[in-house]
PDB file of N, CA and C in Angstrom:
ATOM      1  N   MET A  25       5.291 -10.955  -1.960  1.00  0.00           N
ATOM      2  CA  MET A  25       4.938 -10.137  -0.701  1.00  0.00           C
ATOM      3  C   MET A  25       3.819  -9.060  -1.639  1.00  0.00           C
ATOM      4  N   SER A  26       2.943  -8.980  -0.061  1.00  0.00           N
ATOM      5  CA  SER A  26       1.394  -8.236  -0.857  1.00  0.00           C
ATOM      6  C   SER A  26       1.456  -6.817  -0.703  1.00  0.00           C
ATOM      7  N   GLY A  27       0.737  -6.198  -0.992  1.00  0.00           N
ATOM      8  CA  GLY A  27       1.345  -4.438  -1.604  1.00  0.00           C
ATOM      9  C   GLY A  27       1.203  -4.112   0.230  1.00  0.00           C
ATOM     10  N   LEU A  28       0.090  -3.994   0.724  1.00  0.00           N
ATOM     11  CA  LEU A  28      -0.236  -3.992   2.198  1.00  0.00           C
ATOM     12  C   LEU A  28       1.211  -4.260   2.769  1.00  0.00           C
ATOM     13  N   HIS A  29       1.712  -5.191   2.768  1.00  0.00           N
ATOM     14  CA  HIS A  29       3.191  -5.600   3.478  1.00  0.00           C
ATOM     15  C   HIS A  29       4.181  -5.096   3.019  1.00  0.00           C
ATOM     16  N   HIS A  30       4.350  -4.858   1.395  1.00  0.00           N
ATOM     17  CA  HIS A  30       5.342  -3.532   1.008  1.00  0.00           C
ATOM     18  C   HIS A  30       5.293  -2.130   1.637  1.00  0.00           C
ATOM     19  N   LEU A  31       4.431  -1.657   1.790  1.00  0.00           N
ATOM     20  CA  LEU A  31       4.228  -0.225   2.053  1.00  0.00           C
ATOM     21  C   LEU A  31       3.834   0.179   3.566  1.00  0.00           C
ATOM     22  N   GLN A  32       4.223  -1.131   4.165  1.00  0.00           N
ATOM     23  CA  GLN A  32       4.247  -1.237   5.682  1.00  0.00           C
ATOM     24  C   GLN A  32       5.621  -1.375   6.009  1.00  0.00           C
ATOM     25  N   THR A  33       6.188  -2.213   5.212  1.00  0.00           N
ATOM     26  CA  THR A  33       7.701  -2.371   6.037  1.00  0.00           C
ATOM     27  C   THR A  33       8.612  -1.683   4.924  1.00  0.00           C
ATOM     28  N   SER A  34       8.543  -0.824   3.748  1.00  0.00           N
ATOM     29  CA  SER A  34       9.544  -0.319   3.110  1.00  0.00           C
ATOM     30  C   SER A  34      10.066   1.051   3.589  1.00  0.00           C
ATOM     31  N   PRO A  35      11.629   0.892   3.369  1.00  0.00           N
ATOM     32  CA  PRO A  35      12.047   2.206   4.149  1.00  0.00           C
ATOM     33  C   PRO A  35      11.348   3.465   3.907  1.00  0.00           C
ATOM     34  N   ALA A  36      11.201   3.799   2.909  1.00  0.00           N
ATOM     35  CA  ALA A  36      10.920   4.915   2.664  1.00  0.00           C
ATOM     36  C   ALA A  36       9.497   5.177   3.120  1.00  0.00           C
ATOM     37  N   ALA A  37       8.379   4.279   2.918  1.00  0.00           N
ATOM     38  CA  ALA A  37       6.914   4.244   3.936  1.00  0.00           C
ATOM     39  C   ALA A  37       7.292   4.495   5.502  1.00  0.00           C
ATOM     40  N   LEU A  38       8.111   3.994   6.252  1.00  0.00           N
ATOM     41  CA  LEU A  38       8.333   4.037   7.248  1.00  0.00           C
ATOM     42  C   LEU A  38       9.106   4.959   7.334  1.00  0.00           C
ATOM     43  N   ALA A  39       9.528   6.191   6.720  1.00  0.00           N
ATOM     44  CA  ALA A  39      10.312   7.084   7.162  1.00  0.00           C
ATOM     45  C   ALA A  39       9.055   8.184   7.821  1.00  0.00           C
ATOM     46  N   ARG A  40       7.989   8.105   6.571  1.00  0.00           N
ATOM     47  CA  ARG A  40       6.778   8.654   6.275  1.00  0.00           C
ATOM     48  C   ARG A  40       6.209   8.513   7.613  1.00  0.00           C
ATOM     49  N   ALA A  41       5.983   7.495   7.759  1.00  0.00           N
ATOM     50  CA  ALA A  41       5.203   6.833   9.250  1.00  0.00           C
ATOM     51  C   ALA A  41       5.899   7.440   9.873  1.00  0.00           C
ATOM     52  N   ASP A  42       7.234   7.721   9.821  1.00  0.00           N
ATOM     53  CA  ASP A  42       7.490   7.959  11.661  1.00  0.00           C
ATOM     54  C   ASP A  42       7.827   9.431  11.304  1.00  0.00           C
ATOM     55  N   LEU A  43       7.454  10.000  10.297  1.00  0.00           N
ATOM     56  CA  LEU A  43       7.702  11.837  10.278  1.00  0.00           C
ATOM     57  C   LEU A  43       5.956  12.176  10.540  1.00  0.00           C
ATOM     58  N   LEU A  44       5.008  11.104  10.170  1.00  0.00           N
ATOM     59  CA  LEU A  44       3.350  11.629  11.097  1.00  0.00           C
ATOM     60  C   LEU A  44       3.390  11.098  12.287  1.00  0.00           C
ATOM     61  N   LYS A  45       4.156  10.101  12.569  1.00  0.00           N
ATOM     62  CA  LYS A  45       4.346   9.664  14.317  1.00  0.00           C
ATOM     63  C   LYS A  45       4.882  11.414  14.875  1.00  0.00           C
ATOM     64  N   SER A  46       5.545  11.924  14.588  1.00  0.00           N
ATOM     65  CA  SER A  46       6.235  13.099  14.981  1.00  0.00           C
ATOM     66  C   SER A  46       5.600  14.239  14.787  1.00  0.00           C
ATOM     67  N   ALA A  47       4.785  14.608  14.677  1.00  0.00           N
ATOM     68  CA  ALA A  47       3.933  15.601  14.043  1.00  0.00           C
ATOM     69  C   ALA A  47       3.485  16.215  15.467  1.00  0.00           C
ATOM     70  N   LYS A  48       3.402  17.441  15.386  1.00  0.00           N
ATOM     71  CA  LYS A  48       2.940  17.598  16.869  1.00  0.00           C
ATOM     72  C   LYS A  48       1.277  17.875  16.572  1.00  0.00           C
ATOM     73  N   VAL A  49       0.354  17.497  17.036  1.00  0.00           N
ATOM     74  CA  VAL A  49      -1.065  17.784  16.793  1.00  0.00           C
ATOM     75  C   VAL A  49      -2.097  17.799  18.352  1.00  0.00           C
ATOM     76  N   PRO A  50      -3.173  18.263  18.239  1.00  0.00           N
ATOM     77  CA  PRO A  50      -3.675  18.592  19.579  1.00  0.00           C
ATOM     78  C   PRO A  50      -4.435  17.132  19.324  1.00  0.00           C
ATOM     79  N   ALA A  51      -4.347  16.155  20.737  1.00  0.00           N
ATOM     80  CA  ALA A  51      -5.363  15.483  21.497  1.00  0.00           C
ATOM     81  C   ALA A  51      -6.461  15.717  20.741  1.00  0.00           C
ATOM     82  N   GLY A  52      -7.281  15.277  20.335  1.00  0.00           N
ATOM     83  CA  GLY A  52      -8.924  15.147  19.929  1.00  0.00           C
ATOM     84  C   GLY A  52      -9.365  16.325  18.847  1.00  0.00           C
ATOM     85  N   ASN A  53      -8.702  16.633  17.916  1.00  0.00           N
ATOM     86  CA  ASN A  53      -9.078  17.615  17.301  1.00  0.00           C
ATOM     87  C   ASN A  53      -9.992  16.946  16.050  1.00  0.00           C
ATOM     88  N   PRO A  54     -10.780  17.537  16.276  1.00  0.00           N
ATOM     89  CA  PRO A  54     -12.194  16.560  15.195  1.00  0.00           C
ATOM     90  C   PRO A  54     -11.405  16.685  13.837  1.00  0.00           C
ATOM     91  N   TRP A  55     -10.667  17.892  13.577  1.00  0.00           N
ATOM     92  CA  TRP A  55     -10.247  18.240  11.825  1.00  0.00           C
ATOM     93  C   TRP A  55      -9.636  17.080  11.472  1.00  0.00           C
ATOM     94  N   VAL A  56      -8.371  17.066  12.590  1.00  0.00           N
ATOM     95  CA  VAL A  56      -6.826  15.970  12.639  1.00  0.00           C
ATOM     96  C   VAL A  56      -7.436  14.851  12.101  1.00  0.00           C
ATOM     97  N   ASP A  57      -8.338  13.713  13.467  1.00  0.00           N
ATOM     98  CA  ASP A  57      -9.226  13.127  13.173  1.00  0.00           C
ATOM     99  C   ASP A  57      -9.984  12.576  12.295  1.00  0.00           C
ATOM    100  N   ALA A  58     -10.504  13.683  11.555  1.00  0.00           N
ATOM    101  CA  ALA A  58     -11.390  13.213  10.268  1.00  0.00           C
ATOM    102  C   ALA A  58     -10.129  13.526   8.973  1.00  0.00           C
ATOM    103  N   ALA A  59      -9.267  14.121   9.059  1.00  0.00           N
ATOM    104  CA  ALA A  59      -8.183  13.742   7.740  1.00  0.00           C
ATOM    105  C   ALA A  59      -7.145  12.779   8.044  1.00  0.00           C
ATOM    106  N   ALA A  60      -7.100  11.795   9.805  1.00  0.00           N
ATOM    107  CA  ALA A  60      -6.433  11.068   9.945  1.00  0.00           C
ATOM    108  C   ALA A  60      -7.368   9.877   9.377  1.00  0.00           C
ATOM    109  N   ALA A  61      -8.719   9.747   9.237  1.00  0.00           N
ATOM    110  CA  ALA A  61      -9.526   8.838   8.833  1.00  0.00           C
ATOM    111  C   ALA A  61      -9.826   8.571   7.651  1.00  0.00           C
ATOM    112  N   LEU A  62      -9.589   9.525   6.606  1.00  0.00           N
ATOM    113  CA  LEU A  62      -9.672   9.643   5.488  1.00  0.00           C
ATOM    114  C   LEU A  62      -8.186   9.410   4.799  1.00  0.00           C
ATOM    115  N   LEU A  63      -7.297   9.840   5.510  1.00  0.00           N
ATOM    116  CA  LEU A  63      -5.900   8.967   4.908  1.00  0.00           C
ATOM    117  C   LEU A  63      -6.258   7.661   5.027  1.00  0.00           C
ATOM    118  N   ARG A  64      -6.247   6.967   6.293  1.00  0.00           N
ATOM    119  CA  ARG A  64      -6.650   5.657   6.886  1.00  0.00           C
ATOM    120  C   ARG A  64      -7.151   4.761   5.498  1.00  0.00           C
ATOM    121  N   HIS A  65      -8.072   5.329   5.285  1.00  0.00           N
ATOM    122  CA  HIS A  65      -9.198   4.728   4.349  1.00  0.00           C
ATOM    123  C   HIS A  65      -8.331   4.862   2.902  1.00  0.00           C
ATOM    124  N   ARG A  66      -7.677   6.144   2.543  1.00  0.00           N
ATOM    125  CA  ARG A  66      -7.436   6.034   1.531  1.00  0.00           C
ATOM    126  C   ARG A  66      -5.962   4.728   0.702  1.00  0.00           C
ATOM    127  N   PHE A  67      -5.149   5.377   2.333  1.00  0.00           N
ATOM    128  CA  PHE A  67      -4.275   4.310   2.447  1.00  0.00           C
ATOM    129  C   PHE A  67      -4.688   2.451   2.156  1.00  0.00           C
ATOM    130  N   GLU A  68      -5.495   2.397   2.600  1.00  0.00           N
ATOM    131  CA  GLU A  68      -6.186   0.878   2.767  1.00  0.00           C
ATOM    132  C   GLU A  68      -6.711   0.546   1.347  1.00  0.00           C
ATOM    133  N   ALA A  69      -6.950   1.424   0.484  1.00  0.00           N
ATOM    134  CA  ALA A  69      -7.759   1.060  -0.831  1.00  0.00           C
ATOM    135  C   ALA A  69      -6.970   1.030  -1.518  1.00  0.00           C
ATOM    136  N   LEU A  70      -5.774   2.147  -1.369  1.00  0.00           N
ATOM    137  CA  LEU A  70      -4.825   1.937  -2.079  1.00  0.00           C
ATOM    138  C   LEU A  70      -3.762   0.629  -2.576  1.00  0.00           C
ATOM    139  N   ALA A  71      -3.495   0.517  -0.918  1.00  0.00           N
ATOM    140  CA  ALA A  71      -3.262  -1.091  -0.946  1.00  0.00           C
ATOM    141  C   ALA A  71      -3.793  -2.398  -1.566  1.00  0.00           C
ATOM    142  N   SER A  72      -5.071  -2.136  -1.268  1.00  0.00           N
ATOM    143  CA  SER A  72      -5.898  -3.532  -1.794  1.00  0.00           C
ATOM    144  C   SER A  72      -5.928  -3.207  -3.307  1.00  0.00           C
ATOM    145  N   GLN A  73      -5.703  -2.178  -3.867  1.00  0.00           N
ATOM    146  CA  GLN A  73      -5.760  -1.961  -5.732  1.00  0.00           C
ATOM    147  C   GLN A  73      -4.416  -2.533  -5.769  1.00  0.00           C
ATOM    148  N   LEU A  74      -3.398  -2.083  -5.137  1.00  0.00           N
ATOM    149  CA  LEU A  74      -1.960  -2.656  -4.864  1.00  0.00           C
ATOM    150  C   LEU A  74      -1.393  -3.781  -4.879  1.00  0.00           C
ATOM    151  N   ALA A  75      -2.698  -4.940  -4.333  1.00  0.00           N
ATOM    152  CA  ALA A  75      -2.531  -6.147  -3.977  1.00  0.00           C
ATOM    153  C   ALA A  75      -3.190  -7.116  -5.119  1.00  0.00           C
ATOM    154  N   GLU A  76      -4.132  -6.437  -5.984  1.00  0.00           N
ATOM    155  CA  GLU A  76      -5.345  -7.069  -7.004  1.00  0.00           C
ATOM    156  C   GLU A  76      -4.442  -6.563  -7.922  1.00  0.00           C
ATOM    157  N   LEU A  77      -3.373  -5.758  -8.371  1.00  0.00           N
ATOM    158  CA  LEU A  77      -2.796  -5.393  -9.526  1.00  0.00           C
ATOM    159  C   LEU A  77      -1.841  -6.377  -9.506  1.00  0.00           C
ATOM    160  N   GLU A  78      -0.789  -6.903  -8.221  1.00  0.00           N
ATOM    161  CA  GLU A  78       0.012  -7.921  -8.146  1.00  0.00           C
ATOM    162  C   GLU A  78      -0.087  -9.079  -8.566  1.00  0.00           C
ATOM    163  N   ALA A  79      -1.562  -9.386  -8.118  1.00  0.00           N
ATOM    164  CA  ALA A  79      -2.743 -10.835  -8.330  1.00  0.00           C
ATOM    165  C   ALA A  79      -2.810 -10.967 -10.121  1.00  0.00           C
ATOM    166  N   LEU A  80      -3.255  -9.733 -10.692  1.00  0.00           N
ATOM    167  CA  LEU A  80      -3.204 -10.153 -12.048  1.00  0.00           C
ATOM    168  C   LEU A  80      -2.353 -10.019 -12.817  1.00  0.00           C
ATOM    169  N   ARG A  81      -0.878  -9.409 -12.422  1.00  0.00           N
ATOM    170  CA  ARG A  81       0.717  -9.465 -12.878  1.00  0.00           C
ATOM    171  C   ARG A  81       0.817 -11.069 -12.767  1.00  0.00           C
ATOM    172  N   GLU A  82       0.607 -11.628 -11.322  1.00  0.00           N
ATOM    173  CA  GLU A  82       1.190 -13.015 -11.299  1.00  0.00           C
ATOM    174  C   GLU A  82      -0.097 -13.766 -12.534  1.00  0.00           C
ATOM    175  N   ARG A  83      -1.444 -13.704 -12.381  1.00  0.00           N
ATOM    176  CA  ARG A  83      -1.524 -14.525 -13.628  1.00  0.00           C
ATOM    177  C   ARG A  83      -1.490 -14.273 -14.731  1.00  0.00           C
ATOM    178  N   VAL A  84      -1.329 -12.829 -15.474  1.00  0.00           N
ATOM    179  CA  VAL A  84      -0.372 -12.749 -16.813  1.00  0.00           C
ATOM    180  C   VAL A  84       0.655 -13.372 -16.760  1.00  0.00           C
ATOM    181  N   LEU A  85       1.507 -13.637 -16.127  1.00  0.00           N
ATOM    182  CA  LEU A  85       2.902 -14.248 -16.335  1.00  0.00           C
ATOM    183  C   LEU A  85       2.494 -15.537 -16.491  1.00  0.00           C
ATOM    184  N   GLU A  86       1.424 -15.985 -15.654  1.00  0.00           N
ATOM    185  CA  GLU A  86       1.149 -17.630 -15.798  1.00  0.00           C
ATOM    186  C   GLU A  86       0.840 -18.108 -17.391  1.00  0.00           C
ATOM    187  N   ALA A  87       0.397 -17.230 -17.689  1.00  0.00           N
ATOM    188  CA  ALA A  87      -0.877 -17.111 -18.950  1.00  0.00           C
ATOM    189  C   ALA A  87       0.592 -16.862 -19.843  1.00  0.00           C
ATOM    190  N   GLU A  88       1.508 -15.845 -19.728  1.00  0.00           N
ATOM    191  CA  GLU A  88       2.399 -16.081 -21.059  1.00  0.00           C
ATOM    192  C   GLU A  88       3.612 -16.997 -20.442  1.00  0.00           C
ATOM    193  N   GLN A  89       3.608 -17.253 -19.690  1.00  0.00           N
ATOM    194  CA  GLN A  89       4.394 -18.690 -19.416  1.00  0.00           C
ATOM    195  C   GLN A  89       3.747 -20.382 -20.258  1.00  0.00           C
ATOM    196  N   LYS A  90       2.715 -20.072 -20.302  1.00  0.00           N
ATOM    197  CA  LYS A  90       1.555 -21.580 -20.895  1.00  0.00           C
ATOM    198  C   LYS A  90       2.121 -21.122 -22.001  1.00  0.00           C
ATOM    199  N   LEU A  91       1.660 -20.060 -22.736  1.00  0.00           N
ATOM    200  CA  LEU A  91       1.473 -20.070 -24.240  1.00  0.00           C
ATOM    201  C   LEU A  91       2.433 -19.567 -24.910  1.00  0.00           C
ATOM    202  N   ASP A  92       3.695 -19.316 -24.461  1.00  0.00           N
ATOM    203  CA  ASP A  92       5.508 -19.604 -24.368  1.00  0.00           C
ATOM    204  C   ASP A  92       6.296 -20.017 -23.378  1.00  0.00           C
ATOM    205  N   PRO A  93       6.485 -21.028 -23.447  1.00  0.00           N
ATOM    206  CA  PRO A  93       7.276 -21.768 -22.335  1.00  0.00           C
ATOM    207  C   PRO A  93       8.567 -20.965 -22.305  1.00  0.00           C
ATOM    208  N   SER A  94       9.358 -20.440 -22.797  1.00  0.00           N
ATOM    209  CA  SER A  94      10.500 -19.768 -23.032  1.00  0.00           C
ATOM    210  C   SER A  94      10.313 -18.868 -22.462  1.00  0.00           C
ATOM    211  N   PHE A  95       8.952 -17.906 -22.337  1.00  0.00           N
ATOM    212  CA  PHE A  95       9.093 -17.211 -22.055  1.00  0.00           C
ATOM    213  C   PHE A  95       9.538 -16.389 -20.727  1.00  0.00           C
ATOM    214  N   THR A  96       9.919 -15.179 -20.024  1.00  0.00           N
ATOM    215  CA  THR A  96      10.580 -15.597 -18.694  1.00  0.00           C
ATOM    216  C   THR A  96      10.424 -14.101 -18.277  1.00  0.00           C
TER     217      THR A  96
END
């Protein structure tokens, strides 16, 4: 499971997303739009980093298994 998929489908993340969707903010507010863009960018960066860490973890596990087949 990719990091982004996990973040998009985890119950905790969905609850936070619902909370953000229900927030009453004026449409077209430039400050809100800028904050949303910044948060979206940060979320995407964190999801990408999480995916990279998961891939690295898989490579480490594969290397450990090659060194010691009994390692699980």
